[in-house]
Amino acid sequence: AQSVTQLDSQVPVFEEAPVELRCNYSSSVSVYLFWYVQYPNQGLQLLLKYLSGSTLVESINGFEAEFNKSQTSFHLRKPSVHISDTAEYFCAVSVQAGTALIFGKGTTLSVSS
Amino acid sequence: EAGVAQSPRYKIIEKRQSVAFWCNPISGHATLYWYQQILGQGPKLLIQFQNNGVVDDSQLPKDRFSAERLKGVDSTLKIQPAKLEDSAVYLCASNLAGGIFQEQFFGPGTRLTVL
């Protein structure tokens, strides 16, 4: 069975500082990897995904994540965060197209000035 | 394009009462998912539909939970009778069917409080 571990439940940072949200997964088969973001009082939105190819994937708002197969990790990074990045971030895996996502417990990113 | 619609947004009930949630997926999306998100945890799949057929309901507590998608469009999730531990946000998601992974689009969720 697959599982996802998000190592930090809360990450407080100051505006313009870099941030890394950690995600490790467990699976005996190849996986697809995702980061979803949930802003306050809103639904889950896809931030970025790794399906195949380049192990470094980027989002339109400056986040990036790197798939590391040997370390079974998919950490999310941003070199300089904004107040508007304050949200809950979920890492998720899927083992094949069309199947449900398996989520981690989430990391709350709090950005202050 | 309209997103995934869910109603109600909030519901408060007493334990042992029944409750129903409704979801209308994005038009044309064949696959529909119901997830349960307990406070402090990530969403967990309850049931997955492909059109009006069930693909995966292995984690649905069938003694009290039921779901249907009769015409392959909107769906209803019911809990009867509710327990305190059912307090959670119930999320509906949908995507197109297909070989290459299609993004799942999530609705705003229904927050259920069982007293």
PDB file of C-alpha atoms in Angstrom:
ATOM      1  CA  ALA A   1       0.000   0.000   0.000  1.00  0.00           C
ATOM      2  CA  GLN A   2       1.084   3.571  -0.609  1.00  0.00           C
ATOM      3  CA  SER A   3       1.488   6.247   2.032  1.00  0.00           C
ATOM      4  CA  VAL A   4       2.582   9.868   2.230  1.00  0.00           C
ATOM      5  CA  THR A   5       4.386  11.553   5.097  1.00  0.00           C
ATOM      6  CA  GLN A   6       4.588  15.300   5.449  1.00  0.00           C
ATOM      7  CA  LEU A   7       7.238  15.830   8.063  1.00  0.00           C
ATOM      8  CA  ASP A   8       6.186  19.282   9.247  1.00  0.00           C
ATOM      9  CA  SER A   9       2.672  20.085  10.383  1.00  0.00           C
ATOM     10  CA  GLN A  10       3.363  23.830  10.628  1.00  0.00           C
ATOM     11  CA  VAL A  11       6.000  26.026   9.009  1.00  0.00           C
ATOM     12  CA  PRO A  12       6.132  29.688  10.056  1.00  0.00           C
ATOM     13  CA  VAL A  13       8.323  31.969   7.939  1.00  0.00           C
ATOM     14  CA  PHE A  14       8.841  35.657   7.327  1.00  0.00           C
ATOM     15  CA  GLU A  15       7.953  37.280   4.044  1.00  0.00           C
ATOM     16  CA  GLU A  16      10.667  37.042   1.353  1.00  0.00           C
ATOM     17  CA  ALA A  17      12.385  34.148   3.135  1.00  0.00           C
ATOM     18  CA  PRO A  18      12.900  30.802   1.384  1.00  0.00           C
ATOM     19  CA  VAL A  19      10.804  27.815   2.397  1.00  0.00           C
ATOM     20  CA  GLU A  20      10.857  24.056   1.942  1.00  0.00           C
ATOM     21  CA  LEU A  21       7.887  21.812   2.718  1.00  0.00           C
ATOM     22  CA  ARG A  22       8.951  18.207   2.990  1.00  0.00           C
ATOM     23  CA  CYS A  23       7.139  15.187   1.576  1.00  0.00           C
ATOM     24  CA  ASN A  24       8.181  11.549   1.573  1.00  0.00           C
ATOM     25  CA  TYR A  25       6.210   8.670   0.119  1.00  0.00           C
ATOM     26  CA  SER A  26       6.199   4.922   0.366  1.00  0.00           C
ATOM     27  CA  SER A  27       5.309   2.728  -2.581  1.00  0.00           C
ATOM     28  CA  SER A  28       6.445  -0.534  -4.154  1.00  0.00           C
ATOM     29  CA  VAL A  29       5.414   0.671  -7.610  1.00  0.00           C
ATOM     30  CA  SER A  30       5.930   3.809  -9.656  1.00  0.00           C
ATOM     31  CA  VAL A  31       3.853   6.768  -8.563  1.00  0.00           C
ATOM     32  CA  TYR A  32       2.554  10.069  -9.785  1.00  0.00           C
ATOM     33  CA  LEU A  33       3.182  12.915  -7.303  1.00  0.00           C
ATOM     34  CA  PHE A  34       1.251  16.072  -6.588  1.00  0.00           C
ATOM     35  CA  TRP A  35       1.153  19.137  -4.414  1.00  0.00           C
ATOM     36  CA  TYR A  36      -2.240  20.685  -3.693  1.00  0.00           C
ATOM     37  CA  VAL A  37      -2.840  23.999  -1.930  1.00  0.00           C
ATOM     38  CA  GLN A  38      -5.862  25.010   0.121  1.00  0.00           C
ATOM     39  CA  TYR A  39      -6.245  28.709   0.837  1.00  0.00           C
ATOM     40  CA  PRO A  40      -8.431  29.729   3.777  1.00  0.00           C
ATOM     41  CA  ASN A  41     -12.103  29.001   3.104  1.00  0.00           C
ATOM     42  CA  GLN A  42     -11.381  27.653  -0.381  1.00  0.00           C
ATOM     43  CA  GLY A  43     -11.211  24.218  -1.999  1.00  0.00           C
ATOM     44  CA  LEU A  44      -8.110  22.236  -2.882  1.00  0.00           C
ATOM     45  CA  GLN A  45      -6.239  23.418  -5.969  1.00  0.00           C
ATOM     46  CA  LEU A  46      -3.505  21.622  -7.856  1.00  0.00           C
ATOM     47  CA  LEU A  47      -0.189  23.427  -7.446  1.00  0.00           C
ATOM     48  CA  LEU A  48       2.097  21.156  -9.450  1.00  0.00           C
ATOM     49  CA  LYS A  49       2.551  17.546 -10.455  1.00  0.00           C
ATOM     50  CA  TYR A  50       5.178  15.039 -11.482  1.00  0.00           C
ATOM     51  CA  LEU A  51       4.061  12.382 -13.949  1.00  0.00           C
ATOM     52  CA  SER A  52       7.275  11.544 -15.815  1.00  0.00           C
ATOM     53  CA  GLY A  53      10.259  13.184 -17.500  1.00  0.00           C
ATOM     54  CA  SER A  54      12.141  16.019 -15.829  1.00  0.00           C
ATOM     55  CA  THR A  55      12.321  15.497 -12.101  1.00  0.00           C
ATOM     56  CA  LEU A  56      12.062  19.236 -11.422  1.00  0.00           C
ATOM     57  CA  VAL A  57       8.581  20.649 -11.865  1.00  0.00           C
ATOM     58  CA  GLU A  58       7.469  24.238 -11.435  1.00  0.00           C
ATOM     59  CA  SER A  59       4.234  26.096 -10.758  1.00  0.00           C
ATOM     60  CA  ILE A  60       3.171  29.414 -12.212  1.00  0.00           C
ATOM     61  CA  ASN A  61       3.514  31.209  -8.875  1.00  0.00           C
ATOM     62  CA  GLY A  62       7.160  30.396  -8.178  1.00  0.00           C
ATOM     63  CA  PHE A  63       6.967  27.080  -6.348  1.00  0.00           C
ATOM     64  CA  GLU A  64       8.997  24.117  -7.504  1.00  0.00           C
ATOM     65  CA  ALA A  65       9.328  20.499  -6.448  1.00  0.00           C
ATOM     66  CA  GLU A  66      11.904  17.866  -7.245  1.00  0.00           C
ATOM     67  CA  PHE A  67      11.174  14.177  -7.508  1.00  0.00           C
ATOM     68  CA  ASN A  68      13.943  12.129  -5.893  1.00  0.00           C
ATOM     69  CA  LYS A  69      13.334   8.443  -6.472  1.00  0.00           C
ATOM     70  CA  SER A  70      16.238   7.199  -4.370  1.00  0.00           C
ATOM     71  CA  GLN A  71      15.064   9.186  -1.357  1.00  0.00           C
ATOM     72  CA  THR A  72      11.355   8.717  -2.179  1.00  0.00           C
ATOM     73  CA  SER A  73      10.836  12.425  -1.716  1.00  0.00           C
ATOM     74  CA  PHE A  74       8.994  15.252  -3.443  1.00  0.00           C
ATOM     75  CA  HIS A  75       9.836  18.368  -1.441  1.00  0.00           C
ATOM     76  CA  LEU A  76       8.224  21.694  -2.297  1.00  0.00           C
ATOM     77  CA  ARG A  77      10.350  24.840  -2.349  1.00  0.00           C
ATOM     78  CA  LYS A  78      10.038  28.543  -2.978  1.00  0.00           C
ATOM     79  CA  PRO A  79      13.001  30.927  -2.859  1.00  0.00           C
ATOM     80  CA  SER A  80      10.991  33.911  -1.599  1.00  0.00           C
ATOM     81  CA  VAL A  81       7.508  33.633  -0.087  1.00  0.00           C
ATOM     82  CA  HIS A  82       4.729  36.201   0.047  1.00  0.00           C
ATOM     83  CA  ILE A  83       2.013  36.815   2.587  1.00  0.00           C
ATOM     84  CA  SER A  84      -0.440  35.438   0.022  1.00  0.00           C
ATOM     85  CA  ASP A  85       1.271  32.032   0.130  1.00  0.00           C
ATOM     86  CA  THR A  86      -0.228  31.439   3.565  1.00  0.00           C
ATOM     87  CA  ALA A  87      -2.235  28.237   3.148  1.00  0.00           C
ATOM     88  CA  GLU A  88      -2.412  24.514   3.824  1.00  0.00           C
ATOM     89  CA  TYR A  89      -0.265  22.423   1.474  1.00  0.00           C
ATOM     90  CA  PHE A  90      -0.949  18.765   0.788  1.00  0.00           C
ATOM     91  CA  CYS A  91       1.348  16.261  -0.860  1.00  0.00           C
ATOM     92  CA  ALA A  92      -0.402  13.378  -2.646  1.00  0.00           C
ATOM     93  CA  VAL A  93       0.403  10.275  -4.675  1.00  0.00           C
ATOM     94  CA  SER A  94      -1.426   8.122  -7.173  1.00  0.00           C
ATOM     95  CA  VAL A  95      -0.236   4.833  -8.607  1.00  0.00           C
ATOM     96  CA  GLN A  96      -2.031   5.022 -11.914  1.00  0.00           C
ATOM     97  CA  ALA A  97      -4.110   7.343 -13.976  1.00  0.00           C
ATOM     98  CA  GLY A  98      -7.724   7.452 -12.962  1.00  0.00           C
ATOM     99  CA  THR A  99      -7.241   6.254  -9.411  1.00  0.00           C
ATOM    100  CA  ALA A 100      -7.834   8.211  -6.265  1.00  0.00           C
ATOM    101  CA  LEU A 101      -5.199  10.327  -4.584  1.00  0.00           C
ATOM    102  CA  ILE A 102      -3.539   9.361  -1.306  1.00  0.00           C
ATOM    103  CA  PHE A 103      -2.831  12.483   0.713  1.00  0.00           C
ATOM    104  CA  GLY A 104      -0.434  13.396   3.465  1.00  0.00           C
ATOM    105  CA  LYS A 105      -1.694  15.146   6.581  1.00  0.00           C
ATOM    106  CA  GLY A 106      -0.819  18.586   5.271  1.00  0.00           C
ATOM    107  CA  THR A 107       1.564  21.380   6.218  1.00  0.00           C
ATOM    108  CA  THR A 108       0.328  24.788   7.292  1.00  0.00           C
ATOM    109  CA  LEU A 109       2.544  27.512   5.852  1.00  0.00           C
ATOM    110  CA  SER A 110       2.187  30.798   7.726  1.00  0.00           C
ATOM    111  CA  VAL A 111       3.930  33.800   6.206  1.00  0.00           C
ATOM    112  CA  SER A 112       4.223  36.935   8.315  1.00  0.00           C
ATOM    113  CA  SER A 113       5.704  40.373   7.688  1.00  0.00           C
TER     114      SER A 113
ATOM    115  CA  GLU B   1     -16.232  26.872 -16.863  1.00  0.00           C
ATOM    116  CA  ALA B   2     -18.158  26.238 -13.658  1.00  0.00           C
ATOM    117  CA  GLY B   3     -16.355  24.316 -10.944  1.00  0.00           C
ATOM    118  CA  VAL B   4     -17.477  21.424  -8.792  1.00  0.00           C
ATOM    119  CA  ALA B   5     -20.544  22.435  -6.800  1.00  0.00           C
ATOM    120  CA  GLN B   6     -21.394  21.073  -3.372  1.00  0.00           C
ATOM    121  CA  SER B   7     -24.231  21.705  -0.949  1.00  0.00           C
ATOM    122  CA  PRO B   8     -24.809  22.393   1.784  1.00  0.00           C
ATOM    123  CA  ARG B   9     -21.579  24.115   2.801  1.00  0.00           C
ATOM    124  CA  TYR B  10     -22.188  23.527   6.496  1.00  0.00           C
ATOM    125  CA  LYS B  11     -24.332  21.086   8.445  1.00  0.00           C
ATOM    126  CA  ILE B  12     -24.784  20.503  12.151  1.00  0.00           C
ATOM    127  CA  ILE B  13     -26.692  17.438  13.332  1.00  0.00           C
ATOM    128  CA  GLU B  14     -27.153  15.340  16.447  1.00  0.00           C
ATOM    129  CA  LYS B  15     -25.610  11.873  16.593  1.00  0.00           C
ATOM    130  CA  ARG B  16     -27.846   9.122  15.238  1.00  0.00           C
ATOM    131  CA  GLN B  17     -29.519  11.546  12.827  1.00  0.00           C
ATOM    132  CA  SER B  18     -29.172  11.165   9.082  1.00  0.00           C
ATOM    133  CA  VAL B  19     -27.638  13.644   6.629  1.00  0.00           C
ATOM    134  CA  ALA B  20     -27.127  13.908   2.873  1.00  0.00           C
ATOM    135  CA  PHE B  21     -24.628  15.839   0.796  1.00  0.00           C
ATOM    136  CA  TRP B  22     -24.927  16.732  -2.851  1.00  0.00           C
ATOM    137  CA  CYS B  23     -22.253  17.169  -5.517  1.00  0.00           C
ATOM    138  CA  ASN B  24     -22.465  18.374  -9.104  1.00  0.00           C
ATOM    139  CA  PRO B  25     -19.192  17.750 -10.964  1.00  0.00           C
ATOM    140  CA  ILE B  26     -17.781  19.757 -13.831  1.00  0.00           C
ATOM    141  CA  SER B  27     -19.768  19.150 -16.995  1.00  0.00           C
ATOM    142  CA  GLY B  28     -18.407  16.218 -18.968  1.00  0.00           C
ATOM    143  CA  HIS B  29     -16.334  14.765 -16.145  1.00  0.00           C
ATOM    144  CA  ALA B  30     -16.946  11.031 -16.040  1.00  0.00           C
ATOM    145  CA  THR B  31     -15.097  10.303 -12.800  1.00  0.00           C
ATOM    146  CA  LEU B  32     -16.369  11.512  -9.438  1.00  0.00           C
ATOM    147  CA  TYR B  33     -14.763  11.071  -6.018  1.00  0.00           C
ATOM    148  CA  TRP B  34     -15.949  11.604  -2.467  1.00  0.00           C
ATOM    149  CA  TYR B  35     -13.234  12.238   0.118  1.00  0.00           C
ATOM    150  CA  GLN B  36     -13.494  12.642   3.893  1.00  0.00           C
ATOM    151  CA  GLN B  37     -11.141  15.133   5.545  1.00  0.00           C
ATOM    152  CA  ILE B  38     -11.002  14.921   9.330  1.00  0.00           C
ATOM    153  CA  LEU B  39      -9.487  17.914  11.107  1.00  0.00           C
ATOM    154  CA  GLY B  40      -5.698  17.717  11.095  1.00  0.00           C
ATOM    155  CA  GLN B  41      -5.581  15.015   8.428  1.00  0.00           C
ATOM    156  CA  GLY B  42      -5.421  14.845   4.677  1.00  0.00           C
ATOM    157  CA  PRO B  43      -8.416  13.857   2.570  1.00  0.00           C
ATOM    158  CA  LYS B  44      -9.196  10.139   2.447  1.00  0.00           C
ATOM    159  CA  LEU B  45     -11.121   8.494  -0.381  1.00  0.00           C
ATOM    160  CA  LEU B  46     -14.575   7.189   0.473  1.00  0.00           C
ATOM    161  CA  ILE B  47     -15.855   6.206  -2.957  1.00  0.00           C
ATOM    162  CA  GLN B  48     -15.017   6.648  -6.636  1.00  0.00           C
ATOM    163  CA  PHE B  49     -17.524   6.542  -9.495  1.00  0.00           C
ATOM    164  CA  GLN B  50     -16.880   6.128 -13.206  1.00  0.00           C
ATOM    165  CA  ASN B  51     -20.048   7.429 -14.852  1.00  0.00           C
ATOM    166  CA  ASN B  52     -22.746   5.776 -12.710  1.00  0.00           C
ATOM    167  CA  GLY B  53     -20.707   2.721 -11.721  1.00  0.00           C
ATOM    168  CA  VAL B  54     -18.665   2.277  -8.546  1.00  0.00           C
ATOM    169  CA  VAL B  55     -14.920   1.858  -9.147  1.00  0.00           C
ATOM    170  CA  ASP B  56     -13.684   1.805  -5.551  1.00  0.00           C
ATOM    171  CA  ASP B  57     -15.690   1.829  -2.325  1.00  0.00           C
ATOM    172  CA  SER B  58     -13.272  -0.201  -0.237  1.00  0.00           C
ATOM    173  CA  GLN B  59     -12.939   2.522   2.419  1.00  0.00           C
ATOM    174  CA  LEU B  60     -16.621   3.424   2.634  1.00  0.00           C
ATOM    175  CA  PRO B  61     -18.187   2.395   5.976  1.00  0.00           C
ATOM    176  CA  LYS B  62     -21.078   0.662   4.306  1.00  0.00           C
ATOM    177  CA  ASP B  63     -23.017   0.041   7.506  1.00  0.00           C
ATOM    178  CA  ARG B  64     -23.785   3.754   7.710  1.00  0.00           C
ATOM    179  CA  PHE B  65     -22.554   5.464   4.532  1.00  0.00           C
ATOM    180  CA  SER B  66     -24.114   5.172   1.087  1.00  0.00           C
ATOM    181  CA  ALA B  67     -23.587   7.019  -2.174  1.00  0.00           C
ATOM    182  CA  GLU B  68     -25.176   7.058  -5.563  1.00  0.00           C
ATOM    183  CA  ARG B  69     -24.688   8.628  -8.954  1.00  0.00           C
ATOM    184  CA  LEU B  70     -27.780   7.501 -10.765  1.00  0.00           C
ATOM    185  CA  LYS B  71     -27.497   9.304 -14.099  1.00  0.00           C
ATOM    186  CA  GLY B  72     -23.734   9.556 -14.206  1.00  0.00           C
ATOM    187  CA  VAL B  73     -23.782  13.261 -13.390  1.00  0.00           C
ATOM    188  CA  ASP B  74     -24.485  14.544  -9.882  1.00  0.00           C
ATOM    189  CA  SER B  75     -24.042  12.444  -6.785  1.00  0.00           C
ATOM    190  CA  THR B  76     -25.404  12.142  -3.257  1.00  0.00           C
ATOM    191  CA  LEU B  77     -23.535  10.902  -0.189  1.00  0.00           C
ATOM    192  CA  LYS B  78     -25.635   9.867   2.818  1.00  0.00           C
ATOM    193  CA  ILE B  79     -24.797   9.037   6.401  1.00  0.00           C
ATOM    194  CA  GLN B  80     -27.356   7.177   8.499  1.00  0.00           C
ATOM    195  CA  PRO B  81     -27.035   7.143  11.459  1.00  0.00           C
ATOM    196  CA  ALA B  82     -24.274   9.666  12.069  1.00  0.00           C
ATOM    197  CA  LYS B  83     -21.636   9.210  14.762  1.00  0.00           C
ATOM    198  CA  LEU B  84     -19.474  11.792  16.498  1.00  0.00           C
ATOM    199  CA  GLU B  85     -16.427  10.592  14.553  1.00  0.00           C
ATOM    200  CA  ASP B  86     -18.131  11.488  11.270  1.00  0.00           C
ATOM    201  CA  SER B  87     -17.458  15.166  11.968  1.00  0.00           C
ATOM    202  CA  ALA B  88     -15.305  16.182   9.013  1.00  0.00           C
ATOM    203  CA  VAL B  89     -15.249  18.041   5.727  1.00  0.00           C
ATOM    204  CA  TYR B  90     -16.657  16.002   2.860  1.00  0.00           C
ATOM    205  CA  LEU B  91     -14.999  16.835  -0.433  1.00  0.00           C
ATOM    206  CA  CYS B  92     -16.236  16.012  -3.892  1.00  0.00           C
ATOM    207  CA  ALA B  93     -13.827  15.946  -6.829  1.00  0.00           C
ATOM    208  CA  SER B  94     -14.129  15.134 -10.502  1.00  0.00           C
ATOM    209  CA  ASN B  95     -11.958  14.613 -13.561  1.00  0.00           C
ATOM    210  CA  LEU B  96     -12.122  13.487 -17.141  1.00  0.00           C
ATOM    211  CA  ALA B  97     -11.587   9.803 -17.768  1.00  0.00           C
ATOM    212  CA  GLY B  98      -8.513   8.902 -19.781  1.00  0.00           C
ATOM    213  CA  GLY B  99      -5.110   7.238 -19.883  1.00  0.00           C
ATOM    214  CA  ILE B 100      -2.925  10.236 -19.080  1.00  0.00           C
ATOM    215  CA  PHE B 101      -3.512  11.495 -15.580  1.00  0.00           C
ATOM    216  CA  GLN B 102      -6.183  14.143 -15.539  1.00  0.00           C
ATOM    217  CA  GLU B 103      -6.244  16.769 -12.812  1.00  0.00           C
ATOM    218  CA  GLN B 104      -8.829  16.250 -10.099  1.00  0.00           C
ATOM    219  CA  PHE B 105     -10.904  19.366  -9.477  1.00  0.00           C
ATOM    220  CA  PHE B 106     -12.238  19.769  -5.963  1.00  0.00           C
ATOM    221  CA  GLY B 107     -15.395  21.396  -4.716  1.00  0.00           C
ATOM    222  CA  PRO B 108     -15.435  23.685  -1.651  1.00  0.00           C
ATOM    223  CA  GLY B 109     -16.568  20.861   0.624  1.00  0.00           C
ATOM    224  CA  THR B 110     -19.346  20.346   3.165  1.00  0.00           C
ATOM    225  CA  ARG B 111     -18.335  20.796   6.783  1.00  0.00           C
ATOM    226  CA  LEU B 112     -20.292  18.362   8.974  1.00  0.00           C
ATOM    227  CA  THR B 113     -20.456  18.721  12.740  1.00  0.00           C
ATOM    228  CA  VAL B 114     -22.027  15.870  14.690  1.00  0.00           C
ATOM    229  CA  LEU B 115     -23.016  16.768  18.262  1.00  0.00           C
TER     230      LEU B 115
END
